[in-house]
Amino acid sequence: MKQLDSDWLTKGLIDFEYKKYQLLGYLNSVRTDFDARLLYPPLSELYTHYQSLVSIKKNKQCLKDSFPKEIIGTDAEKAEFMYQSLMGDDMLMHEIEEILEFAIPQMGNGLNQGRELYEEVELSLHIEPIGLEPLYTDAGYILLNQLPNKLVQVYQYDITIFHHANENYRGIHTKKIETYTQSISNSVNAMKLGLIKKYPELPNPATYLIQTDINYPEKETVMPVAQLALVRYLSTKAIS
């Protein structure tokens, strides 16, 4: 995927046609990834760019602060440098506003395509606990299976709670540890027993089978959606 600098709006030549060319090149790259069913990292990066532009449009001071500055002197009493913004006159501000008016809806259209792909994968997922669910479910295993394939990808997961602005959020970290082939003699229950024997540090692990009949890229698409779906699944169960 083609990269777009976080400060692309105010970096380099500030000209509507140039920035339009730069943005459309990036968005074409993102849409190519979406067409190839590659969801991450394009979706998260595009969302970050979009939110940044919306914030800048709402707060013009953010726009002024985002411009590069030059040192024009020193303040001896405060022992610090004095800076002057390199932002130009009203014509430059008008150019920036024109770029924002074009870029925000363009990025919004790209986000809609990514969200449709995300929802398609999410709706296809079926989450099922393997065996009895323990009281502690913040660590365990995900058995990911894309039907009709018999391969089962095993991920160890850990859920952490972090605080931000008086709110608690649950994040998940996963690590791929095994690949099994499902069969009559090697059921998902047998896989769980094998994991307990091989990884005794989790003697009674929460284990979930996540299945989908969508065969999209595992690393870039299916697994990121699956792990977030598991976080919501466990959060819902905790509330109920």
PDB file of C-alpha atoms in Angstrom:
ATOM      1  CA  MET A   1       0.000   0.000   0.000  1.00  0.00           C
ATOM      2  CA  LYS A   2       1.177   3.493  -0.833  1.00  0.00           C
ATOM      3  CA  GLN A   3       1.930   5.573   2.257  1.00  0.00           C
ATOM      4  CA  LEU A   4       0.632   9.048   3.024  1.00  0.00           C
ATOM      5  CA  ASP A   5       2.567  11.131   5.556  1.00  0.00           C
ATOM      6  CA  SER A   6       0.622  12.170   8.643  1.00  0.00           C
ATOM      7  CA  ASP A   7       1.464  15.831   7.862  1.00  0.00           C
ATOM      8  CA  TRP A   8       0.834  15.546   4.122  1.00  0.00           C
ATOM      9  CA  LEU A   9      -1.624  18.458   4.166  1.00  0.00           C
ATOM     10  CA  THR A  10       0.951  21.052   5.216  1.00  0.00           C
ATOM     11  CA  LYS A  11       4.143  19.355   4.059  1.00  0.00           C
ATOM     12  CA  GLY A  12       5.888  20.572   0.938  1.00  0.00           C
ATOM     13  CA  LEU A  13       4.069  22.471  -1.796  1.00  0.00           C
ATOM     14  CA  ILE A  14       0.645  23.668  -0.670  1.00  0.00           C
ATOM     15  CA  ASP A  15      -1.227  23.685  -3.927  1.00  0.00           C
ATOM     16  CA  PHE A  16      -4.697  22.276  -4.532  1.00  0.00           C
ATOM     17  CA  GLU A  17      -3.856  20.424  -7.761  1.00  0.00           C
ATOM     18  CA  TYR A  18      -0.676  18.953  -6.277  1.00  0.00           C
ATOM     19  CA  LYS A  19      -2.392  17.814  -3.074  1.00  0.00           C
ATOM     20  CA  LYS A  20      -5.305  16.423  -5.107  1.00  0.00           C
ATOM     21  CA  TYR A  21      -2.865  14.372  -7.184  1.00  0.00           C
ATOM     22  CA  GLN A  22      -1.094  13.194  -4.025  1.00  0.00           C
ATOM     23  CA  LEU A  23      -4.338  12.230  -2.288  1.00  0.00           C
ATOM     24  CA  LEU A  24      -5.892  10.439  -5.253  1.00  0.00           C
ATOM     25  CA  GLY A  25      -2.731   8.386  -5.708  1.00  0.00           C
ATOM     26  CA  TYR A  26      -2.960   7.267  -2.104  1.00  0.00           C
ATOM     27  CA  LEU A  27      -6.687   6.514  -2.293  1.00  0.00           C
ATOM     28  CA  ASN A  28      -6.235   4.503  -5.496  1.00  0.00           C
ATOM     29  CA  SER A  29      -3.676   2.402  -3.646  1.00  0.00           C
ATOM     30  CA  VAL A  30      -6.086   1.906  -0.719  1.00  0.00           C
ATOM     31  CA  ARG A  31      -8.942   0.896  -3.032  1.00  0.00           C
ATOM     32  CA  THR A  32      -6.654  -1.562  -4.825  1.00  0.00           C
ATOM     33  CA  ASP A  33      -5.978  -3.202  -1.454  1.00  0.00           C
ATOM     34  CA  PHE A  34      -9.683  -3.270  -0.605  1.00  0.00           C
ATOM     35  CA  ASP A  35     -10.467  -4.821  -4.002  1.00  0.00           C
ATOM     36  CA  ALA A  36      -7.894  -7.506  -3.162  1.00  0.00           C
ATOM     37  CA  ARG A  37      -9.738  -8.016   0.170  1.00  0.00           C
ATOM     38  CA  LEU A  38      -6.806  -6.636   2.163  1.00  0.00           C
ATOM     39  CA  LEU A  39      -8.375  -4.772   5.064  1.00  0.00           C
ATOM     40  CA  TYR A  40      -5.499  -3.945   7.430  1.00  0.00           C
ATOM     41  CA  PRO A  41      -3.518  -1.758   7.697  1.00  0.00           C
ATOM     42  CA  PRO A  42      -5.232   0.313   4.936  1.00  0.00           C
ATOM     43  CA  LEU A  43      -8.520   0.764   6.838  1.00  0.00           C
ATOM     44  CA  SER A  44      -6.986   1.879  10.131  1.00  0.00           C
ATOM     45  CA  GLU A  45      -4.518   4.238   8.426  1.00  0.00           C
ATOM     46  CA  LEU A  46      -7.230   5.774   6.243  1.00  0.00           C
ATOM     47  CA  TYR A  47      -9.433   6.278   9.303  1.00  0.00           C
ATOM     48  CA  THR A  48      -6.573   8.080  11.100  1.00  0.00           C
ATOM     49  CA  HIS A  49      -6.034  10.421   8.130  1.00  0.00           C
ATOM     50  CA  TYR A  50      -9.771  11.109   7.869  1.00  0.00           C
ATOM     51  CA  GLN A  51     -10.150  11.943  11.559  1.00  0.00           C
ATOM     52  CA  SER A  52      -7.125  14.209  11.392  1.00  0.00           C
ATOM     53  CA  LEU A  53      -8.601  16.230   8.524  1.00  0.00           C
ATOM     54  CA  VAL A  54     -11.996  16.501  10.224  1.00  0.00           C
ATOM     55  CA  SER A  55     -10.289  17.733  13.401  1.00  0.00           C
ATOM     56  CA  ILE A  56      -8.254  20.301  11.469  1.00  0.00           C
ATOM     57  CA  LYS A  57     -11.367  21.576   9.704  1.00  0.00           C
ATOM     58  CA  LYS A  58     -13.151  22.003  13.046  1.00  0.00           C
ATOM     59  CA  ASN A  59     -10.206  23.675  14.733  1.00  0.00           C
ATOM     60  CA  LYS A  60      -8.318  26.166  12.633  1.00  0.00           C
ATOM     61  CA  GLN A  61      -5.771  26.640  15.420  1.00  0.00           C
ATOM     62  CA  CYS A  62      -4.735  23.020  14.857  1.00  0.00           C
ATOM     63  CA  LEU A  63      -4.205  23.937  11.230  1.00  0.00           C
ATOM     64  CA  LYS A  64      -1.966  26.870  12.171  1.00  0.00           C
ATOM     65  CA  ASP A  65      -0.011  24.767  14.647  1.00  0.00           C
ATOM     66  CA  SER A  66       0.565  22.067  12.043  1.00  0.00           C
ATOM     67  CA  PHE A  67       2.588  24.374   9.791  1.00  0.00           C
ATOM     68  CA  PRO A  68       6.378  24.347  10.045  1.00  0.00           C
ATOM     69  CA  LYS A  69       7.951  27.202  12.010  1.00  0.00           C
ATOM     70  CA  GLU A  70      11.232  29.073  11.905  1.00  0.00           C
ATOM     71  CA  ILE A  71      13.287  30.459  14.792  1.00  0.00           C
ATOM     72  CA  ILE A  72      13.191  34.265  14.844  1.00  0.00           C
ATOM     73  CA  GLY A  73      14.945  34.910  18.138  1.00  0.00           C
ATOM     74  CA  THR A  74      15.316  33.889  21.758  1.00  0.00           C
ATOM     75  CA  ASP A  75      13.592  34.858  24.981  1.00  0.00           C
ATOM     76  CA  ALA A  76      16.382  35.275  27.535  1.00  0.00           C
ATOM     77  CA  GLU A  77      14.031  35.468  30.500  1.00  0.00           C
ATOM     78  CA  LYS A  78      12.228  32.233  29.639  1.00  0.00           C
ATOM     79  CA  ALA A  79      15.370  30.621  28.186  1.00  0.00           C
ATOM     80  CA  GLU A  80      13.508  29.440  25.124  1.00  0.00           C
ATOM     81  CA  PHE A  81      13.402  30.038  21.376  1.00  0.00           C
ATOM     82  CA  MET A  82      10.833  32.290  19.732  1.00  0.00           C
ATOM     83  CA  TYR A  83       9.139  30.891  16.651  1.00  0.00           C
ATOM     84  CA  GLN A  84       7.206  32.327  13.736  1.00  0.00           C
ATOM     85  CA  SER A  85       4.808  30.259  11.682  1.00  0.00           C
ATOM     86  CA  LEU A  86       5.721  29.886   8.031  1.00  0.00           C
ATOM     87  CA  MET A  87       2.025  29.916   7.171  1.00  0.00           C
ATOM     88  CA  GLY A  88       1.273  32.552   4.621  1.00  0.00           C
ATOM     89  CA  ASP A  89      -1.647  34.895   4.041  1.00  0.00           C
ATOM     90  CA  ASP A  90      -5.359  34.404   3.482  1.00  0.00           C
ATOM     91  CA  MET A  91      -4.735  32.999  -0.002  1.00  0.00           C
ATOM     92  CA  LEU A  92      -2.832  30.098   1.536  1.00  0.00           C
ATOM     93  CA  MET A  93      -5.600  29.517   4.055  1.00  0.00           C
ATOM     94  CA  HIS A  94      -8.096  29.468   1.215  1.00  0.00           C
ATOM     95  CA  GLU A  95      -5.965  26.866  -0.578  1.00  0.00           C
ATOM     96  CA  ILE A  96      -5.904  24.695   2.543  1.00  0.00           C
ATOM     97  CA  GLU A  97      -9.658  24.959   3.008  1.00  0.00           C
ATOM     98  CA  GLU A  98     -10.199  24.003  -0.629  1.00  0.00           C
ATOM     99  CA  ILE A  99      -8.014  20.934  -0.160  1.00  0.00           C
ATOM    100  CA  LEU A 100      -9.953  19.960   2.974  1.00  0.00           C
ATOM    101  CA  GLU A 101     -13.289  20.333   1.209  1.00  0.00           C
ATOM    102  CA  PHE A 102     -12.095  17.959  -1.493  1.00  0.00           C
ATOM    103  CA  ALA A 103     -10.148  15.495   0.648  1.00  0.00           C
ATOM    104  CA  ILE A 104     -12.628  14.775   3.453  1.00  0.00           C
ATOM    105  CA  PRO A 105     -15.455  13.374   1.281  1.00  0.00           C
ATOM    106  CA  GLN A 106     -12.922  11.497  -0.875  1.00  0.00           C
ATOM    107  CA  MET A 107     -11.509   9.791   2.202  1.00  0.00           C
ATOM    108  CA  GLY A 108     -15.038   9.210   3.464  1.00  0.00           C
ATOM    109  CA  ASN A 109     -15.878   7.298   0.275  1.00  0.00           C
ATOM    110  CA  GLY A 110     -12.786   5.159   0.758  1.00  0.00           C
ATOM    111  CA  LEU A 111     -13.773   4.467   4.361  1.00  0.00           C
ATOM    112  CA  ASN A 112     -17.226   3.340   3.253  1.00  0.00           C
ATOM    113  CA  GLN A 113     -15.669   0.727   0.976  1.00  0.00           C
ATOM    114  CA  GLY A 114     -13.467  -0.503   3.803  1.00  0.00           C
ATOM    115  CA  ARG A 115     -16.376  -0.627   6.248  1.00  0.00           C
ATOM    116  CA  GLU A 116     -18.447  -2.677   3.799  1.00  0.00           C
ATOM    117  CA  LEU A 117     -15.630  -5.211   3.557  1.00  0.00           C
ATOM    118  CA  TYR A 118     -15.266  -5.249   7.345  1.00  0.00           C
ATOM    119  CA  GLU A 119     -18.989  -5.815   7.876  1.00  0.00           C
ATOM    120  CA  GLU A 120     -19.032  -8.569   5.255  1.00  0.00           C
ATOM    121  CA  VAL A 121     -16.360 -10.478   7.149  1.00  0.00           C
ATOM    122  CA  GLU A 122     -17.836  -9.727  10.578  1.00  0.00           C
ATOM    123  CA  LEU A 123     -21.306 -10.962   9.617  1.00  0.00           C
ATOM    124  CA  SER A 124     -19.827 -14.226   8.356  1.00  0.00           C
ATOM    125  CA  LEU A 125     -18.137 -15.063  11.682  1.00  0.00           C
ATOM    126  CA  HIS A 126     -19.518 -17.676  14.057  1.00  0.00           C
ATOM    127  CA  ILE A 127     -17.979 -17.834  17.549  1.00  0.00           C
ATOM    128  CA  GLU A 128     -18.400 -20.974  19.648  1.00  0.00           C
ATOM    129  CA  PRO A 129     -16.739 -21.887  22.968  1.00  0.00           C
ATOM    130  CA  ILE A 130     -14.940 -25.213  23.018  1.00  0.00           C
ATOM    131  CA  GLY A 131     -15.774 -27.121  26.187  1.00  0.00           C
ATOM    132  CA  LEU A 132     -16.781 -25.356  29.366  1.00  0.00           C
ATOM    133  CA  GLU A 133     -15.922 -21.681  29.570  1.00  0.00           C
ATOM    134  CA  PRO A 134     -13.758 -20.850  32.597  1.00  0.00           C
ATOM    135  CA  LEU A 135     -14.450 -17.825  34.769  1.00  0.00           C
ATOM    136  CA  TYR A 136     -11.260 -16.189  33.514  1.00  0.00           C
ATOM    137  CA  THR A 137     -11.534 -15.537  29.787  1.00  0.00           C
ATOM    138  CA  ASP A 138      -8.931 -12.788  29.303  1.00  0.00           C
ATOM    139  CA  ALA A 139      -6.376 -15.325  28.072  1.00  0.00           C
ATOM    140  CA  GLY A 140      -6.780 -18.433  25.996  1.00  0.00           C
ATOM    141  CA  TYR A 141      -6.902 -19.712  22.431  1.00  0.00           C
ATOM    142  CA  ILE A 142      -8.636 -18.851  19.174  1.00  0.00           C
ATOM    143  CA  LEU A 143      -9.157 -21.690  16.694  1.00  0.00           C
ATOM    144  CA  LEU A 144      -9.685 -19.962  13.347  1.00  0.00           C
ATOM    145  CA  ASN A 145     -11.204 -22.001  10.516  1.00  0.00           C
ATOM    146  CA  GLN A 146     -12.169 -20.763   7.053  1.00  0.00           C
ATOM    147  CA  LEU A 147     -14.672 -23.230   5.630  1.00  0.00           C
ATOM    148  CA  PRO A 148     -14.627 -25.515   3.712  1.00  0.00           C
ATOM    149  CA  ASN A 149     -10.899 -25.682   4.460  1.00  0.00           C
ATOM    150  CA  LYS A 150     -10.040 -28.195   7.180  1.00  0.00           C
ATOM    151  CA  LEU A 151      -7.034 -26.240   8.379  1.00  0.00           C
ATOM    152  CA  VAL A 152      -7.411 -24.686  11.819  1.00  0.00           C
ATOM    153  CA  GLN A 153      -5.070 -21.835  12.725  1.00  0.00           C
ATOM    154  CA  VAL A 154      -4.423 -21.610  16.462  1.00  0.00           C
ATOM    155  CA  TYR A 155      -3.745 -18.249  18.101  1.00  0.00           C
ATOM    156  CA  GLN A 156      -2.985 -17.587  21.735  1.00  0.00           C
ATOM    157  CA  TYR A 157      -4.734 -14.429  22.879  1.00  0.00           C
ATOM    158  CA  ASP A 158      -4.410 -12.038  25.812  1.00  0.00           C
ATOM    159  CA  ILE A 159      -6.883  -9.280  26.575  1.00  0.00           C
ATOM    160  CA  THR A 160      -5.708  -6.191  28.415  1.00  0.00           C
ATOM    161  CA  ILE A 161      -7.699  -3.300  29.845  1.00  0.00           C
ATOM    162  CA  PHE A 162      -6.335   0.204  29.433  1.00  0.00           C
ATOM    163  CA  HIS A 163      -7.691   3.548  30.580  1.00  0.00           C
ATOM    164  CA  HIS A 164      -8.254   6.649  28.486  1.00  0.00           C
ATOM    165  CA  ALA A 165     -10.256   9.774  29.348  1.00  0.00           C
ATOM    166  CA  ASN A 166     -12.090   8.131  32.241  1.00  0.00           C
ATOM    167  CA  GLU A 167     -13.070   5.182  30.045  1.00  0.00           C
ATOM    168  CA  ASN A 168     -11.887   1.586  30.108  1.00  0.00           C
ATOM    169  CA  TYR A 169     -11.028  -0.109  26.832  1.00  0.00           C
ATOM    170  CA  ARG A 170     -10.245  -3.739  26.117  1.00  0.00           C
ATOM    171  CA  GLY A 171      -7.418  -4.502  23.719  1.00  0.00           C
ATOM    172  CA  ILE A 172      -6.316  -7.878  22.434  1.00  0.00           C
ATOM    173  CA  HIS A 173      -2.924  -9.287  21.519  1.00  0.00           C
ATOM    174  CA  THR A 174      -2.650 -12.505  19.532  1.00  0.00           C
ATOM    175  CA  LYS A 175       0.174 -14.812  18.538  1.00  0.00           C
ATOM    176  CA  LYS A 176      -0.062 -17.701  16.085  1.00  0.00           C
ATOM    177  CA  ILE A 177       1.254 -20.882  17.693  1.00  0.00           C
ATOM    178  CA  GLU A 178      -0.094 -23.923  15.808  1.00  0.00           C
ATOM    179  CA  THR A 179      -1.771 -25.133  12.621  1.00  0.00           C
ATOM    180  CA  TYR A 180      -3.951 -28.252  12.823  1.00  0.00           C
ATOM    181  CA  THR A 181      -5.989 -30.213  10.312  1.00  0.00           C
ATOM    182  CA  GLN A 182      -9.480 -31.000  11.480  1.00  0.00           C
ATOM    183  CA  SER A 183     -10.670 -34.585  11.083  1.00  0.00           C
ATOM    184  CA  ILE A 184     -12.809 -37.188  12.817  1.00  0.00           C
ATOM    185  CA  SER A 185      -9.862 -38.195  14.971  1.00  0.00           C
ATOM    186  CA  ASN A 186      -8.676 -34.613  15.479  1.00  0.00           C
ATOM    187  CA  SER A 187     -11.723 -32.629  16.531  1.00  0.00           C
ATOM    188  CA  VAL A 188     -11.551 -29.143  17.992  1.00  0.00           C
ATOM    189  CA  ASN A 189     -12.020 -30.688  21.449  1.00  0.00           C
ATOM    190  CA  ALA A 190      -8.999 -32.906  20.824  1.00  0.00           C
ATOM    191  CA  MET A 191      -7.062 -29.831  19.713  1.00  0.00           C
ATOM    192  CA  LYS A 192      -7.907 -28.084  22.987  1.00  0.00           C
ATOM    193  CA  LEU A 193      -6.685 -31.084  24.998  1.00  0.00           C
ATOM    194  CA  GLY A 194      -3.479 -31.106  22.949  1.00  0.00           C
ATOM    195  CA  LEU A 195      -2.926 -27.415  23.652  1.00  0.00           C
ATOM    196  CA  ILE A 196      -3.373 -27.962  27.398  1.00  0.00           C
ATOM    197  CA  LYS A 197      -0.730 -30.697  27.344  1.00  0.00           C
ATOM    198  CA  LYS A 198       1.696 -28.711  25.218  1.00  0.00           C
ATOM    199  CA  TYR A 199       1.224 -25.373  27.000  1.00  0.00           C
ATOM    200  CA  PRO A 200       0.722 -26.185  30.710  1.00  0.00           C
ATOM    201  CA  GLU A 201       0.971 -22.498  31.677  1.00  0.00           C
ATOM    202  CA  LEU A 202      -2.717 -22.337  30.683  1.00  0.00           C
ATOM    203  CA  PRO A 203      -4.183 -25.409  32.446  1.00  0.00           C
ATOM    204  CA  ASN A 204      -7.828 -24.407  31.930  1.00  0.00           C
ATOM    205  CA  PRO A 205      -7.812 -22.075  28.916  1.00  0.00           C
ATOM    206  CA  ALA A 206     -10.771 -20.291  27.426  1.00  0.00           C
ATOM    207  CA  THR A 207     -10.896 -21.663  23.891  1.00  0.00           C
ATOM    208  CA  TYR A 208     -13.073 -20.388  21.054  1.00  0.00           C
ATOM    209  CA  LEU A 209     -13.694 -21.721  17.581  1.00  0.00           C
ATOM    210  CA  ILE A 210     -14.217 -18.882  15.124  1.00  0.00           C
ATOM    211  CA  GLN A 211     -15.447 -20.055  11.734  1.00  0.00           C
ATOM    212  CA  THR A 212     -16.222 -18.239   8.511  1.00  0.00           C
ATOM    213  CA  ASP A 213     -17.097 -19.347   4.995  1.00  0.00           C
ATOM    214  CA  ILE A 214     -15.280 -16.317   3.576  1.00  0.00           C
ATOM    215  CA  ASN A 215     -11.812 -17.183   2.332  1.00  0.00           C
ATOM    216  CA  TYR A 216     -10.076 -13.849   2.492  1.00  0.00           C
ATOM    217  CA  PRO A 217      -6.465 -13.123   3.510  1.00  0.00           C
ATOM    218  CA  GLU A 218      -6.029 -14.409   7.054  1.00  0.00           C
ATOM    219  CA  LYS A 219      -3.458 -11.968   8.410  1.00  0.00           C
ATOM    220  CA  GLU A 220      -4.704  -8.772   6.772  1.00  0.00           C
ATOM    221  CA  THR A 221      -8.474  -9.343   6.924  1.00  0.00           C
ATOM    222  CA  VAL A 222     -10.054 -12.321   8.649  1.00  0.00           C
ATOM    223  CA  MET A 223      -7.961 -12.457  11.814  1.00  0.00           C
ATOM    224  CA  PRO A 224      -8.103  -8.719  12.659  1.00  0.00           C
ATOM    225  CA  VAL A 225     -11.900  -8.792  12.371  1.00  0.00           C
ATOM    226  CA  ALA A 226     -12.135 -12.089  14.277  1.00  0.00           C
ATOM    227  CA  GLN A 227     -10.106 -10.917  17.247  1.00  0.00           C
ATOM    228  CA  LEU A 228     -12.147  -7.721  17.616  1.00  0.00           C
ATOM    229  CA  ALA A 229     -15.331  -9.771  17.328  1.00  0.00           C
ATOM    230  CA  LEU A 230     -14.082 -11.988  20.164  1.00  0.00           C
ATOM    231  CA  VAL A 231     -13.434  -8.941  22.367  1.00  0.00           C
ATOM    232  CA  ARG A 232     -17.021  -7.788  21.823  1.00  0.00           C
ATOM    233  CA  TYR A 233     -18.337 -11.320  22.402  1.00  0.00           C
ATOM    234  CA  LEU A 234     -16.535 -11.592  25.736  1.00  0.00           C
ATOM    235  CA  SER A 235     -17.517  -8.063  26.770  1.00  0.00           C
ATOM    236  CA  THR A 236     -21.178  -8.844  26.094  1.00  0.00           C
ATOM    237  CA  LYS A 237     -20.973 -12.027  28.150  1.00  0.00           C
ATOM    238  CA  ALA A 238     -19.285 -10.148  31.002  1.00  0.00           C
ATOM    239  CA  ILE A 239     -22.129  -7.600  31.102  1.00  0.00           C
ATOM    240  CA  SER A 240     -24.831 -10.265  30.973  1.00  0.00           C
TER     241      SER A 240
END
